[in-house]
């Protein structure tokens, strides 16, 4: 199965790689339509955020600042870092050893050496990330310009959003790499985790699930900010980035682990899912998606997490198709 799958990936890549990329852009457009509202920047902010400048060390307002709360993008307001991950790096700029999952994009800096960090939502320049300095257990230092961020205190007294309340959705739609690739791009999605669920074994491994007798599905757990998006919006997208009419496979991936399913966590999610499936059936789609109560979600091995982002490539068999 493993070898067959690899072979199919190679075959598929040659056929689908171009469409995979263009469909990613389509999802971006769908998600960001009318939503990308940028705050007007001062000249100093624009120099850093747009022109990738650097504020003077020890000059930023969050360098020596230790209140509890969330750091958000100055330009678009997306959440970037939590105060729990901030540490005194002693270099004159705010340092964090972790990001809010999926919030920060990394790319090779124009100098060809450092790794630049940008807001994953709007592309604002934040600073650079350094690894291997041994400063904290996570061995990572996000060196961020204060000017690129705003701070939202955990105990907001002036009516702004306090700690983010989150909601979670669990989907299975074929190879979890592809589903995660698209879900990570959704505005309001805070984190995604791929794993296994719906089966009857504990702590399953990828090899066990691929062998096909655990009953598990390749699935994704999506944590989102319900003040920015909704379960219905995320579920709709789920039905449009995989083919919900395929039984027991998704594209070239055959096997029960590739079945399409929504694992609802409450009655609301169940009703919304059933409503969406009825809408699709009314349009003539023979929907194969199963609607099941959520069970234990077993996180998959680390190398499966954010697979395409780490690999710098696009999915081979998932893509955006408008169905609603
Ligand atoms: Zn931003």
mmCIF file of C-alpha atoms and ligand atoms in Angstrom:
data_model
loop_
_atom_site.group_PDB
_atom_site.id
_atom_site.type_symbol
_atom_site.label_atom_id
_atom_site.label_comp_id
_atom_site.label_asym_id
_atom_site.label_seq_id
_atom_site.Cartn_x
_atom_site.Cartn_y
_atom_site.Cartn_z
ATOM 1 C CA UNK A 1 0.000 0.000 0.000
ATOM 2 C CA UNK A 2 2.771 2.372 0.981
ATOM 3 C CA UNK A 3 4.727 1.749 -2.211
ATOM 4 C CA UNK A 4 1.610 1.855 -4.345
ATOM 5 C CA UNK A 5 0.684 5.160 -2.807
ATOM 6 C CA UNK A 6 4.125 6.614 -3.502
ATOM 7 C CA UNK A 7 3.907 5.483 -7.091
ATOM 8 C CA UNK A 8 0.492 7.061 -7.433
ATOM 9 C CA UNK A 9 1.767 10.288 -5.908
ATOM 10 C CA UNK A 10 4.494 10.484 -8.540
ATOM 11 C CA UNK A 11 2.016 9.737 -11.345
ATOM 12 C CA UNK A 12 -0.437 12.200 -9.925
ATOM 13 C CA UNK A 13 2.105 14.958 -9.429
ATOM 14 C CA UNK A 14 2.812 15.016 -13.123
ATOM 15 C CA UNK A 15 -0.895 15.342 -13.905
ATOM 16 C CA UNK A 16 -2.209 17.523 -11.132
ATOM 17 C CA UNK A 17 0.653 19.675 -9.937
ATOM 18 C CA UNK A 18 -0.300 22.612 -12.134
ATOM 19 C CA UNK A 19 -3.989 22.545 -11.256
ATOM 20 C CA UNK A 20 -3.126 22.088 -7.551
ATOM 21 C CA UNK A 21 -1.300 25.413 -7.506
ATOM 22 C CA UNK A 22 -3.942 27.360 -9.360
ATOM 23 C CA UNK A 23 -6.681 25.958 -7.140
ATOM 24 C CA UNK A 24 -4.811 27.138 -4.054
ATOM 25 C CA UNK A 25 -5.005 30.647 -5.396
ATOM 26 C CA UNK A 26 -8.738 30.195 -5.943
ATOM 27 C CA UNK A 27 -9.236 29.252 -2.294
ATOM 28 C CA UNK A 28 -7.249 32.301 -1.232
ATOM 29 C CA UNK A 29 -9.488 34.453 -3.366
ATOM 30 C CA UNK A 30 -12.654 32.840 -2.021
ATOM 31 C CA UNK A 31 -11.542 33.196 1.544
ATOM 32 C CA UNK A 32 -10.149 36.655 1.353
ATOM 33 C CA UNK A 33 -12.808 38.219 -0.835
ATOM 34 C CA UNK A 34 -13.747 41.469 0.836
ATOM 35 C CA UNK A 35 -12.080 40.482 4.084
ATOM 36 C CA UNK A 36 -8.556 41.786 3.695
ATOM 37 C CA UNK A 37 -9.035 45.128 5.367
ATOM 38 C CA UNK A 38 -5.743 46.776 6.171
ATOM 39 C CA UNK A 39 -5.187 49.352 8.825
ATOM 40 C CA UNK A 40 -3.641 52.602 7.617
ATOM 41 C CA UNK A 41 0.046 52.600 8.557
ATOM 42 C CA UNK A 42 2.298 55.395 9.725
ATOM 43 C CA UNK A 43 5.507 56.020 7.761
ATOM 44 C CA UNK A 44 7.538 54.178 10.423
ATOM 45 C CA UNK A 45 5.180 51.179 10.362
ATOM 46 C CA UNK A 46 5.193 51.096 6.559
ATOM 47 C CA UNK A 47 8.989 51.113 6.485
ATOM 48 C CA UNK A 48 9.073 47.871 8.505
ATOM 49 C CA UNK A 49 5.849 46.133 7.453
ATOM 50 C CA UNK A 50 5.874 46.885 3.732
ATOM 51 C CA UNK A 51 9.514 47.706 2.960
ATOM 52 C CA UNK A 52 10.942 45.071 5.333
ATOM 53 C CA UNK A 53 12.919 47.518 7.448
ATOM 54 C CA UNK A 54 14.048 46.924 11.032
ATOM 55 C CA UNK A 55 13.277 49.100 14.025
ATOM 56 C CA UNK A 56 16.208 50.225 16.157
ATOM 57 C CA UNK A 57 17.054 47.690 18.904
ATOM 58 C CA UNK A 58 15.688 48.471 22.386
ATOM 59 C CA UNK A 59 13.369 51.087 20.856
ATOM 60 C CA UNK A 60 10.192 49.016 20.393
ATOM 61 C CA UNK A 61 7.364 49.138 22.910
ATOM 62 C CA UNK A 62 7.130 45.333 23.311
ATOM 63 C CA UNK A 63 10.843 44.674 23.869
ATOM 64 C CA UNK A 64 10.584 44.821 27.670
ATOM 65 C CA UNK A 65 6.896 44.149 28.023
ATOM 66 C CA UNK A 66 5.526 41.161 29.906
ATOM 67 C CA UNK A 67 1.740 41.483 30.143
ATOM 68 C CA UNK A 68 -0.455 38.461 29.443
ATOM 69 C CA UNK A 69 -2.273 38.465 26.140
ATOM 70 C CA UNK A 70 -2.071 37.976 22.397
ATOM 71 C CA UNK A 71 0.136 39.767 19.869
ATOM 72 C CA UNK A 72 -1.654 40.441 16.589
ATOM 73 C CA UNK A 73 -0.576 41.724 13.177
ATOM 74 C CA UNK A 74 -0.489 45.531 13.130
ATOM 75 C CA UNK A 75 -1.798 45.633 9.566
ATOM 76 C CA UNK A 76 -4.572 42.986 9.434
ATOM 77 C CA UNK A 77 -5.237 42.062 13.080
ATOM 78 C CA UNK A 78 -4.522 38.312 12.706
ATOM 79 C CA UNK A 79 -3.280 36.629 15.910
ATOM 80 C CA UNK A 80 0.452 35.852 15.734
ATOM 81 C CA UNK A 81 1.990 35.120 19.132
ATOM 82 C CA UNK A 82 0.943 34.488 22.716
ATOM 83 C CA UNK A 83 2.597 36.068 25.748
ATOM 84 C CA UNK A 84 3.273 32.558 27.131
ATOM 85 C CA UNK A 85 5.811 32.050 24.337
ATOM 86 C CA UNK A 86 7.617 35.383 24.825
ATOM 87 C CA UNK A 87 11.042 35.367 26.436
ATOM 88 C CA UNK A 88 13.839 37.831 27.122
ATOM 89 C CA UNK A 89 16.183 37.272 24.202
ATOM 90 C CA UNK A 90 18.403 40.173 25.273
ATOM 91 C CA UNK A 91 18.847 41.385 21.714
ATOM 92 C CA UNK A 92 16.650 44.482 21.757
ATOM 93 C CA UNK A 93 13.637 43.067 19.970
ATOM 94 C CA UNK A 94 10.701 41.008 21.264
ATOM 95 C CA UNK A 95 11.504 37.279 21.145
ATOM 96 C CA UNK A 96 9.098 34.344 21.014
ATOM 97 C CA UNK A 97 9.959 30.658 20.887
ATOM 98 C CA UNK A 98 6.676 29.602 19.290
ATOM 99 C CA UNK A 99 3.937 31.009 17.081
ATOM 100 C CA UNK A 100 0.181 30.554 17.077
ATOM 101 C CA UNK A 101 0.003 27.501 14.767
ATOM 102 C CA UNK A 102 -0.139 28.503 11.122
ATOM 103 C CA UNK A 103 -0.012 32.246 11.862
ATOM 104 C CA UNK A 104 3.467 32.930 10.555
ATOM 105 C CA UNK A 105 4.870 32.328 7.086
ATOM 106 C CA UNK A 106 8.596 31.716 6.621
ATOM 107 C CA UNK A 107 10.699 32.376 3.549
ATOM 108 C CA UNK A 108 14.346 32.850 2.721
ATOM 109 C CA UNK A 109 15.267 36.484 3.281
ATOM 110 C CA UNK A 110 16.444 38.671 0.406
ATOM 111 C CA UNK A 111 19.953 38.290 1.879
ATOM 112 C CA UNK A 112 19.756 34.577 0.994
ATOM 113 C CA UNK A 113 20.872 33.601 4.505
ATOM 114 C CA UNK A 114 18.290 34.438 7.152
ATOM 115 C CA UNK A 115 14.683 33.229 7.318
ATOM 116 C CA UNK A 116 12.191 36.041 7.057
ATOM 117 C CA UNK A 117 8.882 35.780 8.936
ATOM 118 C CA UNK A 118 5.654 37.277 7.645
ATOM 119 C CA UNK A 119 2.033 37.385 8.751
ATOM 120 C CA UNK A 120 0.505 34.302 7.060
ATOM 121 C CA UNK A 121 -2.741 36.200 6.537
ATOM 122 C CA UNK A 122 -1.614 39.465 4.940
ATOM 123 C CA UNK A 123 2.110 39.040 4.249
ATOM 124 C CA UNK A 124 3.224 41.850 6.590
ATOM 125 C CA UNK A 125 6.951 41.685 7.359
ATOM 126 C CA UNK A 126 7.477 40.724 11.012
ATOM 127 C CA UNK A 127 11.201 40.032 11.366
ATOM 128 C CA UNK A 128 13.286 36.862 11.239
ATOM 129 C CA UNK A 129 13.360 33.442 12.891
ATOM 130 C CA UNK A 130 16.521 31.826 14.205
ATOM 131 C CA UNK A 131 17.010 28.203 15.243
ATOM 132 C CA UNK A 132 19.645 26.374 17.212
ATOM 133 C CA UNK A 133 20.685 29.198 19.542
ATOM 134 C CA UNK A 134 19.823 27.147 22.631
ATOM 135 C CA UNK A 135 18.021 30.045 24.330
ATOM 136 C CA UNK A 136 14.886 28.070 25.257
ATOM 137 C CA UNK A 137 13.824 24.420 25.204
ATOM 138 C CA UNK A 138 12.178 24.975 21.826
ATOM 139 C CA UNK A 139 15.506 26.233 20.462
ATOM 140 C CA UNK A 140 13.744 28.806 18.296
ATOM 141 C CA UNK A 141 13.715 32.603 18.405
ATOM 142 C CA UNK A 142 11.182 34.575 16.446
ATOM 143 C CA UNK A 143 12.754 38.038 16.456
ATOM 144 C CA UNK A 144 9.855 40.379 15.804
ATOM 145 C CA UNK A 145 9.674 44.133 15.316
ATOM 146 C CA UNK A 146 7.389 45.714 17.922
ATOM 147 C CA UNK A 147 6.101 47.998 15.208
ATOM 148 C CA UNK A 148 4.698 45.035 13.261
ATOM 149 C CA UNK A 149 2.407 44.075 16.123
ATOM 150 C CA UNK A 150 -0.435 45.228 18.334
ATOM 151 C CA UNK A 151 -1.149 43.700 21.715
ATOM 152 C CA UNK A 152 -4.496 42.493 23.017
ATOM 153 C CA UNK A 153 -4.431 42.013 26.798
ATOM 154 C CA UNK A 154 -5.893 38.795 28.187
ATOM 155 C CA UNK A 155 -8.029 40.850 30.550
ATOM 156 C CA UNK A 156 -9.251 43.479 28.164
ATOM 157 C CA UNK A 157 -11.027 46.203 30.091
ATOM 158 C CA UNK A 158 -11.925 48.400 27.156
ATOM 159 C CA UNK A 159 -14.221 46.077 25.239
ATOM 160 C CA UNK A 160 -11.727 44.673 22.736
ATOM 161 C CA UNK A 161 -11.616 40.958 22.241
ATOM 162 C CA UNK A 162 -10.044 39.271 25.255
ATOM 163 C CA UNK A 163 -8.705 35.720 25.116
ATOM 164 C CA UNK A 164 -9.722 33.997 21.932
ATOM 165 C CA UNK A 165 -12.501 31.473 22.389
ATOM 166 C CA UNK A 166 -12.007 28.623 19.963
ATOM 167 C CA UNK A 167 -14.148 25.955 18.363
ATOM 168 C CA UNK A 168 -13.029 22.697 16.739
ATOM 169 C CA UNK A 169 -14.134 20.715 13.692
ATOM 170 C CA UNK A 170 -12.968 17.262 12.574
ATOM 171 C CA UNK A 171 -13.065 16.157 8.942
ATOM 172 C CA UNK A 172 -11.834 13.216 6.875
ATOM 173 C CA UNK A 173 -11.508 13.764 3.141
ATOM 174 C CA UNK A 174 -8.816 11.506 1.730
ATOM 175 C CA UNK A 175 -5.099 12.068 2.182
ATOM 176 C CA UNK A 176 -4.849 14.376 5.185
ATOM 177 C CA UNK A 177 -1.901 16.289 3.720
ATOM 178 C CA UNK A 178 -4.143 17.813 1.055
ATOM 179 C CA UNK A 179 -7.042 18.649 3.364
ATOM 180 C CA UNK A 180 -4.677 20.367 5.794
ATOM 181 C CA UNK A 181 -3.021 22.343 2.993
ATOM 182 C CA UNK A 182 -6.295 24.066 2.190
ATOM 183 C CA UNK A 183 -7.682 24.356 5.726
ATOM 184 C CA UNK A 184 -4.556 26.186 6.901
ATOM 185 C CA UNK A 185 -5.313 28.981 4.447
ATOM 186 C CA UNK A 186 -8.741 29.764 5.849
ATOM 187 C CA UNK A 187 -9.178 33.112 7.535
ATOM 188 C CA UNK A 188 -10.103 32.451 11.160
ATOM 189 C CA UNK A 189 -8.463 29.019 11.341
ATOM 190 C CA UNK A 190 -5.973 29.133 14.203
ATOM 191 C CA UNK A 191 -4.440 25.689 13.935
ATOM 192 C CA UNK A 192 -4.718 22.381 12.126
ATOM 193 C CA UNK A 193 -3.556 18.932 13.192
ATOM 194 C CA UNK A 194 -3.628 15.785 11.082
ATOM 195 C CA UNK A 195 -4.313 12.427 12.673
ATOM 196 C CA UNK A 196 -6.450 9.346 12.812
ATOM 197 C CA UNK A 197 -9.947 8.860 14.176
ATOM 198 C CA UNK A 198 -13.096 6.795 13.882
ATOM 199 C CA UNK A 199 -11.404 3.430 14.303
ATOM 200 C CA UNK A 200 -11.042 0.895 17.084
ATOM 201 C CA UNK A 201 -7.326 0.874 17.959
ATOM 202 C CA UNK A 202 -5.402 3.148 20.330
ATOM 203 C CA UNK A 203 -2.377 5.240 19.307
ATOM 204 C CA UNK A 204 -2.456 4.039 15.707
ATOM 205 C CA UNK A 205 0.610 4.541 13.501
ATOM 206 C CA UNK A 206 0.529 5.544 9.842
ATOM 207 C CA UNK A 207 1.687 2.054 8.829
ATOM 208 C CA UNK A 208 -1.099 0.427 10.848
ATOM 209 C CA UNK A 209 -3.742 2.717 9.365
ATOM 210 C CA UNK A 210 -2.405 2.139 5.835
ATOM 211 C CA UNK A 211 -2.533 -1.618 6.407
ATOM 212 C CA UNK A 212 -6.271 -1.104 6.520
ATOM 213 C CA UNK A 213 -7.565 -2.945 9.566
ATOM 214 C CA UNK A 214 -7.751 -0.276 12.258
ATOM 215 C CA UNK A 215 -11.018 1.252 11.041
ATOM 216 C CA UNK A 216 -9.409 4.704 11.319
ATOM 217 C CA UNK A 217 -9.796 7.555 8.844
ATOM 218 C CA UNK A 218 -7.026 9.970 7.893
ATOM 219 C CA UNK A 219 -8.525 13.075 9.464
ATOM 220 C CA UNK A 220 -7.861 16.680 10.346
ATOM 221 C CA UNK A 221 -8.691 18.626 13.466
ATOM 222 C CA UNK A 222 -9.339 22.291 12.676
ATOM 223 C CA UNK A 223 -9.320 24.838 15.513
ATOM 224 C CA UNK A 224 -10.939 28.111 14.512
ATOM 225 C CA UNK A 225 -11.912 31.466 15.969
ATOM 226 C CA UNK A 226 -15.738 31.520 15.866
ATOM 227 C CA UNK A 227 -15.747 35.312 15.939
ATOM 228 C CA UNK A 228 -13.985 35.289 12.558
ATOM 229 C CA UNK A 229 -15.419 32.213 10.821
ATOM 230 C CA UNK A 230 -18.082 29.564 11.518
ATOM 231 C CA UNK A 231 -18.366 25.791 11.501
ATOM 232 C CA UNK A 232 -20.699 26.112 8.505
ATOM 233 C CA UNK A 233 -18.155 28.097 6.465
ATOM 234 C CA UNK A 234 -15.337 25.682 7.307
ATOM 235 C CA UNK A 235 -17.549 22.641 6.581
ATOM 236 C CA UNK A 236 -18.653 24.131 3.244
ATOM 237 C CA UNK A 237 -15.044 24.561 2.252
ATOM 238 C CA UNK A 238 -14.360 20.967 3.308
ATOM 239 C CA UNK A 239 -16.998 19.799 0.781
ATOM 240 C CA UNK A 240 -15.360 21.937 -1.910
ATOM 241 C CA UNK A 241 -11.716 20.927 -1.472
ATOM 242 C CA UNK A 242 -12.291 17.173 -1.698
ATOM 243 C CA UNK A 243 -14.735 15.160 -3.784
ATOM 244 C CA UNK A 244 -17.511 14.091 -1.383
ATOM 245 C CA UNK A 245 -19.011 11.701 -3.953
ATOM 246 C CA UNK A 246 -16.112 9.246 -3.898
ATOM 247 C CA UNK A 247 -16.680 6.032 -1.953
ATOM 248 C CA UNK A 248 -13.808 4.352 -0.170
ATOM 249 C CA UNK A 249 -11.200 6.441 -1.930
ATOM 250 C CA UNK A 250 -10.160 9.982 -2.749
ATOM 251 C CA UNK A 251 -8.531 10.397 -6.120
ATOM 252 C CA UNK A 252 -5.868 7.743 -6.502
ATOM 253 C CA UNK A 253 -5.798 6.890 -2.791
ATOM 254 C CA UNK A 254 -7.894 3.762 -2.251
ATOM 255 C CA UNK A 255 -8.729 2.280 1.132
ATOM 256 C CA UNK A 256 -11.104 2.760 4.027
ATOM 257 C CA UNK A 257 -8.771 5.331 5.636
ATOM 258 C CA UNK A 258 -9.557 7.672 2.724
ATOM 259 C CA UNK A 259 -13.336 7.700 3.256
ATOM 260 C CA UNK A 260 -15.077 11.062 3.447
ATOM 261 C CA UNK A 261 -16.585 11.895 6.848
ATOM 262 C CA UNK A 262 -17.549 14.711 9.175
ATOM 263 C CA UNK A 263 -17.062 13.897 12.859
ATOM 264 C CA UNK A 264 -19.466 16.205 14.634
ATOM 265 C CA UNK A 265 -18.726 17.399 18.164
ATOM 266 C CA UNK A 266 -22.225 18.601 19.038
ATOM 267 C CA UNK A 267 -25.798 18.600 17.731
ATOM 268 C CA UNK A 268 -25.310 21.956 15.972
ATOM 269 C CA UNK A 269 -22.415 20.629 13.924
ATOM 270 C CA UNK A 270 -24.455 17.523 13.082
ATOM 271 C CA UNK A 271 -27.447 19.565 11.876
ATOM 272 C CA UNK A 272 -25.306 21.941 9.826
ATOM 273 C CA UNK A 273 -23.476 19.012 8.198
ATOM 274 C CA UNK A 274 -26.755 17.259 7.343
ATOM 275 C CA UNK A 275 -28.125 20.503 5.912
ATOM 276 C CA UNK A 276 -25.071 20.946 3.674
ATOM 277 C CA UNK A 277 -25.279 17.329 2.500
ATOM 278 C CA UNK A 278 -28.991 17.803 1.629
ATOM 279 C CA UNK A 279 -28.087 20.915 -0.356
ATOM 280 C CA UNK A 280 -25.476 18.961 -2.298
ATOM 281 C CA UNK A 281 -27.861 16.046 -2.898
ATOM 282 C CA UNK A 282 -30.476 18.515 -4.173
ATOM 283 C CA UNK A 283 -27.888 19.630 -6.709
ATOM 284 C CA UNK A 284 -27.479 16.031 -7.886
ATOM 285 C CA UNK A 285 -24.298 15.094 -6.024
ATOM 286 C CA UNK A 286 -24.348 11.478 -4.797
ATOM 287 C CA UNK A 287 -22.705 12.326 -1.482
ATOM 288 C CA UNK A 288 -20.674 9.551 0.140
ATOM 289 C CA UNK A 289 -19.677 11.600 3.192
ATOM 290 C CA UNK A 290 -20.487 9.894 6.481
ATOM 291 C CA UNK A 291 -21.745 11.896 9.473
ATOM 292 C CA UNK A 292 -20.437 10.400 12.695
ATOM 293 C CA UNK A 293 -20.000 11.485 16.312
ATOM 294 C CA UNK A 294 -16.440 12.563 17.128
ATOM 295 C CA UNK A 295 -14.264 9.991 18.899
ATOM 296 C CA UNK A 296 -10.713 10.210 20.159
ATOM 297 C CA UNK A 297 -8.501 12.051 17.677
ATOM 298 C CA UNK A 298 -5.037 10.499 17.553
ATOM 299 C CA UNK A 299 -2.401 12.949 16.358
ATOM 300 C CA UNK A 300 -0.358 11.618 13.444
ATOM 301 C CA UNK A 301 3.422 11.419 13.356
ATOM 302 C CA UNK A 302 5.209 14.809 13.206
ATOM 303 C CA UNK A 303 6.372 14.369 9.613
ATOM 304 C CA UNK A 304 2.747 14.383 8.453
ATOM 305 C CA UNK A 305 1.994 17.760 10.083
ATOM 306 C CA UNK A 306 1.968 20.759 7.697
ATOM 307 C CA UNK A 307 3.355 18.350 5.128
ATOM 308 C CA UNK A 308 3.066 20.484 2.006
ATOM 309 C CA UNK A 309 4.209 23.654 3.726
ATOM 310 C CA UNK A 310 7.401 21.982 4.901
ATOM 311 C CA UNK A 311 7.879 20.415 1.513
ATOM 312 C CA UNK A 312 7.117 23.651 -0.323
ATOM 313 C CA UNK A 313 4.798 21.920 -2.789
ATOM 314 C CA UNK A 314 1.077 21.710 -3.535
ATOM 315 C CA UNK A 315 -1.415 18.837 -3.076
ATOM 316 C CA UNK A 316 -1.645 16.176 -5.747
ATOM 317 C CA UNK A 317 -5.287 15.310 -5.459
ATOM 318 C CA UNK A 318 -7.155 18.019 -3.601
ATOM 319 C CA UNK A 319 -8.309 21.239 -5.144
ATOM 320 C CA UNK A 320 -11.045 23.811 -4.852
ATOM 321 C CA UNK A 321 -14.238 23.044 -6.810
ATOM 322 C CA UNK A 322 -17.276 25.270 -6.248
ATOM 323 C CA UNK A 323 -20.208 23.051 -5.212
ATOM 324 C CA UNK A 324 -22.510 25.364 -3.225
HETATM 325 ZN ZN1 LIG B 1 -1.342 40.514 8.848
#
